[in-house]
GROMACS .gro file of C-alpha atoms in nm:
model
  229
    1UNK     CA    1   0.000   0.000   0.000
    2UNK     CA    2   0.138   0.312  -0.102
    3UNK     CA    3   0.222   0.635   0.176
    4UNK     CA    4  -0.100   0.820   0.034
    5UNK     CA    5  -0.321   0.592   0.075
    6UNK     CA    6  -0.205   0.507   0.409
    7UNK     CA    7  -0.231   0.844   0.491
    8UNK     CA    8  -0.578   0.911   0.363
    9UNK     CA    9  -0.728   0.546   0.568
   10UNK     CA   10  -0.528   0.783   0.891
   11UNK     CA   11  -0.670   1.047   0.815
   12UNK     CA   12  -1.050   0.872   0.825
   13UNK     CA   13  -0.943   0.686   1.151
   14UNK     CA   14  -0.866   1.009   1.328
   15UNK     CA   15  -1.190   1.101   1.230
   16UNK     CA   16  -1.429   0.852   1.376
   17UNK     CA   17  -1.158   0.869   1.646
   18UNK     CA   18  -1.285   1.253   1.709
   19UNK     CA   19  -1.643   1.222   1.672
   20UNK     CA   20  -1.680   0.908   1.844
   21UNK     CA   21  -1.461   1.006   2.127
   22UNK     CA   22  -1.527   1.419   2.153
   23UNK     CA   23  -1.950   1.507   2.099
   24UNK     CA   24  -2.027   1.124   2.111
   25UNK     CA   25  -1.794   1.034   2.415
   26UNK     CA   26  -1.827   1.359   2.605
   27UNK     CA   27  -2.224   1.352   2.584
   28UNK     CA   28  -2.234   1.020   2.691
   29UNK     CA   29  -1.949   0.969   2.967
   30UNK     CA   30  -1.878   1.341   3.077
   31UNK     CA   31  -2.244   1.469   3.097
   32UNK     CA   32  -2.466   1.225   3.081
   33UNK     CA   33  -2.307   0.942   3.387
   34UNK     CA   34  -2.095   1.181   3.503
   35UNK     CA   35  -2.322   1.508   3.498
   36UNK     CA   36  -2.692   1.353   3.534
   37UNK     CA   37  -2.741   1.469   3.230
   38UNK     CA   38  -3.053   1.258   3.049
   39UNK     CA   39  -3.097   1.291   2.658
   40UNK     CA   40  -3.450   1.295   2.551
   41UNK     CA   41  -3.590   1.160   2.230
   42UNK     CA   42  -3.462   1.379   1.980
   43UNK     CA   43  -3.132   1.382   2.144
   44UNK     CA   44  -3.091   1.055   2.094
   45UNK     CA   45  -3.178   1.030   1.714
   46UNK     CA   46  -2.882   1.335   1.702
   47UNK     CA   47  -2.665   1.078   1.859
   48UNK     CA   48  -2.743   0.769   1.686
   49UNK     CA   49  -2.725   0.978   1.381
   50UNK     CA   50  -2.306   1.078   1.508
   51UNK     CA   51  -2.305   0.711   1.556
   52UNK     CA   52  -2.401   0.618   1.225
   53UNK     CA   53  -2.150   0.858   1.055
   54UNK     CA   54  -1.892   0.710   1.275
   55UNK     CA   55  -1.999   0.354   1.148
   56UNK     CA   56  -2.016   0.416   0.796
   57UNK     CA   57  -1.656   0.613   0.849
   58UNK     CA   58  -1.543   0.276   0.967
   59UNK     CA   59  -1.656   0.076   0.692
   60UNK     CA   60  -1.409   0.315   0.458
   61UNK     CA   61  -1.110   0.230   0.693
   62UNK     CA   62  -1.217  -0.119   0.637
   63UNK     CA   63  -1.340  -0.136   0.299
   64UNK     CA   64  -1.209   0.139   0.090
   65UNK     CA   65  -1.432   0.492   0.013
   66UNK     CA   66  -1.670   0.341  -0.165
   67UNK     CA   67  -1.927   0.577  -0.365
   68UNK     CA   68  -2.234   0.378  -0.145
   69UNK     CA   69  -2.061   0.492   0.177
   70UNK     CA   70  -1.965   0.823   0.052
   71UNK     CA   71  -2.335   0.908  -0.007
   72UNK     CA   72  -2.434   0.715   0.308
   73UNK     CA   73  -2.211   0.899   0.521
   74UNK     CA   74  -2.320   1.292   0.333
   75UNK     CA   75  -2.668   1.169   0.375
   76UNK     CA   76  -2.666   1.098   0.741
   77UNK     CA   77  -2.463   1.461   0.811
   78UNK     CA   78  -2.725   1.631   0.658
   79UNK     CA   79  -2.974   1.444   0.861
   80UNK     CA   80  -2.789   1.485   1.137
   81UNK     CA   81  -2.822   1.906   1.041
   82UNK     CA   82  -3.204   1.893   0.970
   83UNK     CA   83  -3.277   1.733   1.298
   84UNK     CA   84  -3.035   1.958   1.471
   85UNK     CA   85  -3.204   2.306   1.331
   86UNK     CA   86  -3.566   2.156   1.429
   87UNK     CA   87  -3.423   2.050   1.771
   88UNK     CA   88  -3.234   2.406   1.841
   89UNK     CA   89  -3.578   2.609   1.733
   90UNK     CA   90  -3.788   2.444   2.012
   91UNK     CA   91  -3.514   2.430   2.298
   92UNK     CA   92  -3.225   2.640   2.186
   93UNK     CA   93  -3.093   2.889   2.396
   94UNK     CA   94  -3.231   3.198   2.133
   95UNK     CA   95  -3.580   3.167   2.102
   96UNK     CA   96  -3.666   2.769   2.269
   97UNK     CA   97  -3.921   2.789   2.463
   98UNK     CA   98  -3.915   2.421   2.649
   99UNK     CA   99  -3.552   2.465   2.836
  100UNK     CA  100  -3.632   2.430   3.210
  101UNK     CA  101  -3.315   2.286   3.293
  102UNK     CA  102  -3.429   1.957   3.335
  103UNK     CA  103  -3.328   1.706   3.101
  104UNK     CA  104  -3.266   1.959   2.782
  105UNK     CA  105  -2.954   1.982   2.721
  106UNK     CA  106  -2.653   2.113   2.952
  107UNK     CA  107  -2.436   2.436   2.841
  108UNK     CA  108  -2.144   2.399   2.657
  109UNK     CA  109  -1.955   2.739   2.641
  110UNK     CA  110  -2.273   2.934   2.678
  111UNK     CA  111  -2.464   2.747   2.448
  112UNK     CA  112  -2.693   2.402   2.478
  113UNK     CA  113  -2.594   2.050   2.322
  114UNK     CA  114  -2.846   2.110   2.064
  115UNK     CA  115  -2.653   2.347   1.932
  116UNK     CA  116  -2.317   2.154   1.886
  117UNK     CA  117  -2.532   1.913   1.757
  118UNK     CA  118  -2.511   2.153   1.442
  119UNK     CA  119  -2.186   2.203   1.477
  120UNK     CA  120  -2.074   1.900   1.463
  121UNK     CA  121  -2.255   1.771   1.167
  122UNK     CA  122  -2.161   2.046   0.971
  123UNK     CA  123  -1.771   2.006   1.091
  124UNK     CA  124  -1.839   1.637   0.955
  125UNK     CA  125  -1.936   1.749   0.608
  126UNK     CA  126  -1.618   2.021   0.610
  127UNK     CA  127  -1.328   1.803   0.731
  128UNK     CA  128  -1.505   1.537   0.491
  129UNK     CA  129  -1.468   1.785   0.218
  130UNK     CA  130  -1.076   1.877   0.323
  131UNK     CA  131  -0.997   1.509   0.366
  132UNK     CA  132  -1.131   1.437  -0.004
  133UNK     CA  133  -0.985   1.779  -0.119
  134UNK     CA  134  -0.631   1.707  -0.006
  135UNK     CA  135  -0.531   1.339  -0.061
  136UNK     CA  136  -0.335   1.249  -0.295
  137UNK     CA  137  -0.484   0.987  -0.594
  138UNK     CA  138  -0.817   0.973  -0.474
  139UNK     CA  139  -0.921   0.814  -0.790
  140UNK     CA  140  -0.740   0.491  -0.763
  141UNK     CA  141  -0.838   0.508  -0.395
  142UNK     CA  142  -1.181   0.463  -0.525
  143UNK     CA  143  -1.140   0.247  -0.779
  144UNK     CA  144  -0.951  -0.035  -0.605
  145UNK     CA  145  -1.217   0.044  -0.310
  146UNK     CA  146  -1.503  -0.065  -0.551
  147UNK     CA  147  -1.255  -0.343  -0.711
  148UNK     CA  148  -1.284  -0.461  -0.313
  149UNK     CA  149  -0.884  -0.513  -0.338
  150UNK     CA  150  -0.819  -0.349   0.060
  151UNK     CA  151  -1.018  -0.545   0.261
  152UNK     CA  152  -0.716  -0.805   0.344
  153UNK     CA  153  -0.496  -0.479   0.394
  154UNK     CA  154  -0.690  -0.210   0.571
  155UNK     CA  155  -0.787  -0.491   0.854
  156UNK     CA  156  -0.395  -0.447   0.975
  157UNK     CA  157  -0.393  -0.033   1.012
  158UNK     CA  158  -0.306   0.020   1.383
  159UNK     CA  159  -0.520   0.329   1.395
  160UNK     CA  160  -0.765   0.195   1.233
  161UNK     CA  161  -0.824  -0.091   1.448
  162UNK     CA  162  -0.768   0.150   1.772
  163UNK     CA  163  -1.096   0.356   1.609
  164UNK     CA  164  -1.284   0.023   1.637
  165UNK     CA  165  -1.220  -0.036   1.967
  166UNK     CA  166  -1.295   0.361   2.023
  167UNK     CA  167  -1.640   0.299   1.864
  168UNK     CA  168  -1.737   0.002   2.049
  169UNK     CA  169  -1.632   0.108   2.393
  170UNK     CA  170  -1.803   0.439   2.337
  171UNK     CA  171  -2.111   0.283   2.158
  172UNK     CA  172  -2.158   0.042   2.458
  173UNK     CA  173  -2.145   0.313   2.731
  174UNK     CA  174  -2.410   0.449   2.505
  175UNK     CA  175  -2.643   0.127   2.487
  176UNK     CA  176  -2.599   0.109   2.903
  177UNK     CA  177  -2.705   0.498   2.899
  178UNK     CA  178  -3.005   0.433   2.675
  179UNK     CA  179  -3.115   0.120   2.867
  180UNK     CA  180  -3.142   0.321   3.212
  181UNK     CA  181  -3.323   0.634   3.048
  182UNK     CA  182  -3.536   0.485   2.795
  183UNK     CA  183  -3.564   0.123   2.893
  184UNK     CA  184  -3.510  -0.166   2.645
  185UNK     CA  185  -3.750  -0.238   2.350
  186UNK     CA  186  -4.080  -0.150   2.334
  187UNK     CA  187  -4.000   0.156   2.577
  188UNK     CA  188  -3.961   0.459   2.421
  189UNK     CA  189  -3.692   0.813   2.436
  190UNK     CA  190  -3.894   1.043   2.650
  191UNK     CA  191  -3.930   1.420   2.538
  192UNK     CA  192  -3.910   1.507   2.923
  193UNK     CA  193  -3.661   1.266   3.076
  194UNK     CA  194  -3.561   1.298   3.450
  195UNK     CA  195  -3.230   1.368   3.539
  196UNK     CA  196  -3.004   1.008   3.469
  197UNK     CA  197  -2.956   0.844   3.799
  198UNK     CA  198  -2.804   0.462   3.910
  199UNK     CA  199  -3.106   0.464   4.132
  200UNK     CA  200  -3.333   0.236   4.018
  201UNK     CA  201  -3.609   0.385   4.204
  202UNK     CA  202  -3.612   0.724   4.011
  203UNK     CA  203  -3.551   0.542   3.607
  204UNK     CA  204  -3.850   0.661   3.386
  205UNK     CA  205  -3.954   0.436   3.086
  206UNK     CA  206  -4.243   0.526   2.898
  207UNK     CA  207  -4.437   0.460   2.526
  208UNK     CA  208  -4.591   0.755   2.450
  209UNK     CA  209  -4.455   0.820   2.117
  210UNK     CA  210  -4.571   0.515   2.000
  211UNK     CA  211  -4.898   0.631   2.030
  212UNK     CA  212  -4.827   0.932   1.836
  213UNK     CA  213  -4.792   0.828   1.458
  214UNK     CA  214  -4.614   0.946   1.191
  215UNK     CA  215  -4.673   1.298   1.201
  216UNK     CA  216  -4.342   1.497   1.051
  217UNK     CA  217  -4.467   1.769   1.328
  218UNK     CA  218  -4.363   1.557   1.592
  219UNK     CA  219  -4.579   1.583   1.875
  220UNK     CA  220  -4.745   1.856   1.782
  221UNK     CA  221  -5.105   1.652   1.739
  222UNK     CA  222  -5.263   1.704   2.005
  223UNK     CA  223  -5.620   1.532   2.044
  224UNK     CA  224  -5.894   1.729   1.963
  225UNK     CA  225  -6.143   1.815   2.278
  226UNK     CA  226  -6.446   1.658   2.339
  227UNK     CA  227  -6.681   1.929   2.286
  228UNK     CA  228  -7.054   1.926   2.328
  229UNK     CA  229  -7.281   1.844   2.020
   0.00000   0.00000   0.00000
């Protein structure tokens, strides 16, 4: 394997390395077990969506940059952006209107995780860009990525293989996180979760957006009253 291509499978380790270890790892570990700090529903599609991109950045290091995982891993940053904007507008720190302090987000240099929510997505589609812009014979990169001829050389990377172990030690504090605020399957992310606690006593599961339906409003469907005929 030649020095560039070494350098650009490096340069896509240190990446998952960052996002799995920095918004991922810090939401998680620093505020959310070490803080109290309880993500509610939408917070949690944010970080599954960080998750993903981290995944899909794997599966280069692996497999080569395939054009499937290229658009995979654009598609899921933008995602990651939409969801972050519509997030920000109902409990951002300008204008949201649901912050109480209580499950919504800690501050982060003035401003809520929902905001470096954006942040971070679009930081994903820029160093994504500057990664792409800057390495050297991209082309063959991508053409012996869809020939499939790295996958018995990419395997043996050292970073690469420490950014797997990165993503599942991170990913698994995650799954522990999710199974004391949310509950395991069919229990649901709550929109108003209580502060995380080890106290079994004071864990909150509950269904209710089940009940909802696919409304792209969210929650905002509220039953109509019963009136008098």
């Amino acid at each position: 394997m030649q020095e560039s291509e070494k350098s650009f499978f490096n340069l896509m380790s240190l990446a998952v390395i960052a996002l799995i270890l920095l918004p991922v790892g810090i939401a998680c570990v620093v505020l959310g077990f070490g803080m109290g700090d309880s993500p509610c529903v939408m917070c949690w599609a944010e970080r599954i969506t960080m998750i993903a991109i981290a995944l899909i950045a794997l599966l280069m290091v692996r497999y080569g940059i395939k054009r499937s995982y290229l658009a995979a891993l654009i598609l899921m940053a933008c995602w990651g952006l939409f969801n972050g904007f519509i997030h920000y507008s109902i409990d951002g720190t300008f204008g949201g209107y649901l912050d109480i302090k209580q499950g919504f987000g800690l501050e982060i240099l003035g401003a809520h995780t929902q905001f470096w929510v954006m942040v971070v997505d679009f930081f994903v589609l820029v160093f994504l860009a500057i990664i792409l812009l800057f390495s050297k014979n991209l082309g063959a990169i991508m053409q012996k990525s869809e020939e499939g001829k790295y996958g018995k050389f990419l395997a043996y990377l050292p970073l690469g293989k420490f950014a797997n172990l990165v993503f599942l030690i991170i990913v698994g504090a995650n799954c522990i996180q999710a199974f004391i605020t949310s509950g395991p399957p069919p229990y649901f992310g709550s929109s108003t979760p209580p502060r995380m606690s080890m106290d079994t006593s004071k864990w909150f599961w509950e269904m209710d957006h089940w009940q909802s339906g696919l409304d792209f409003r969210f929650d905002w469907n509220p039953e109509l009253p019963d009136l008098a005929k």
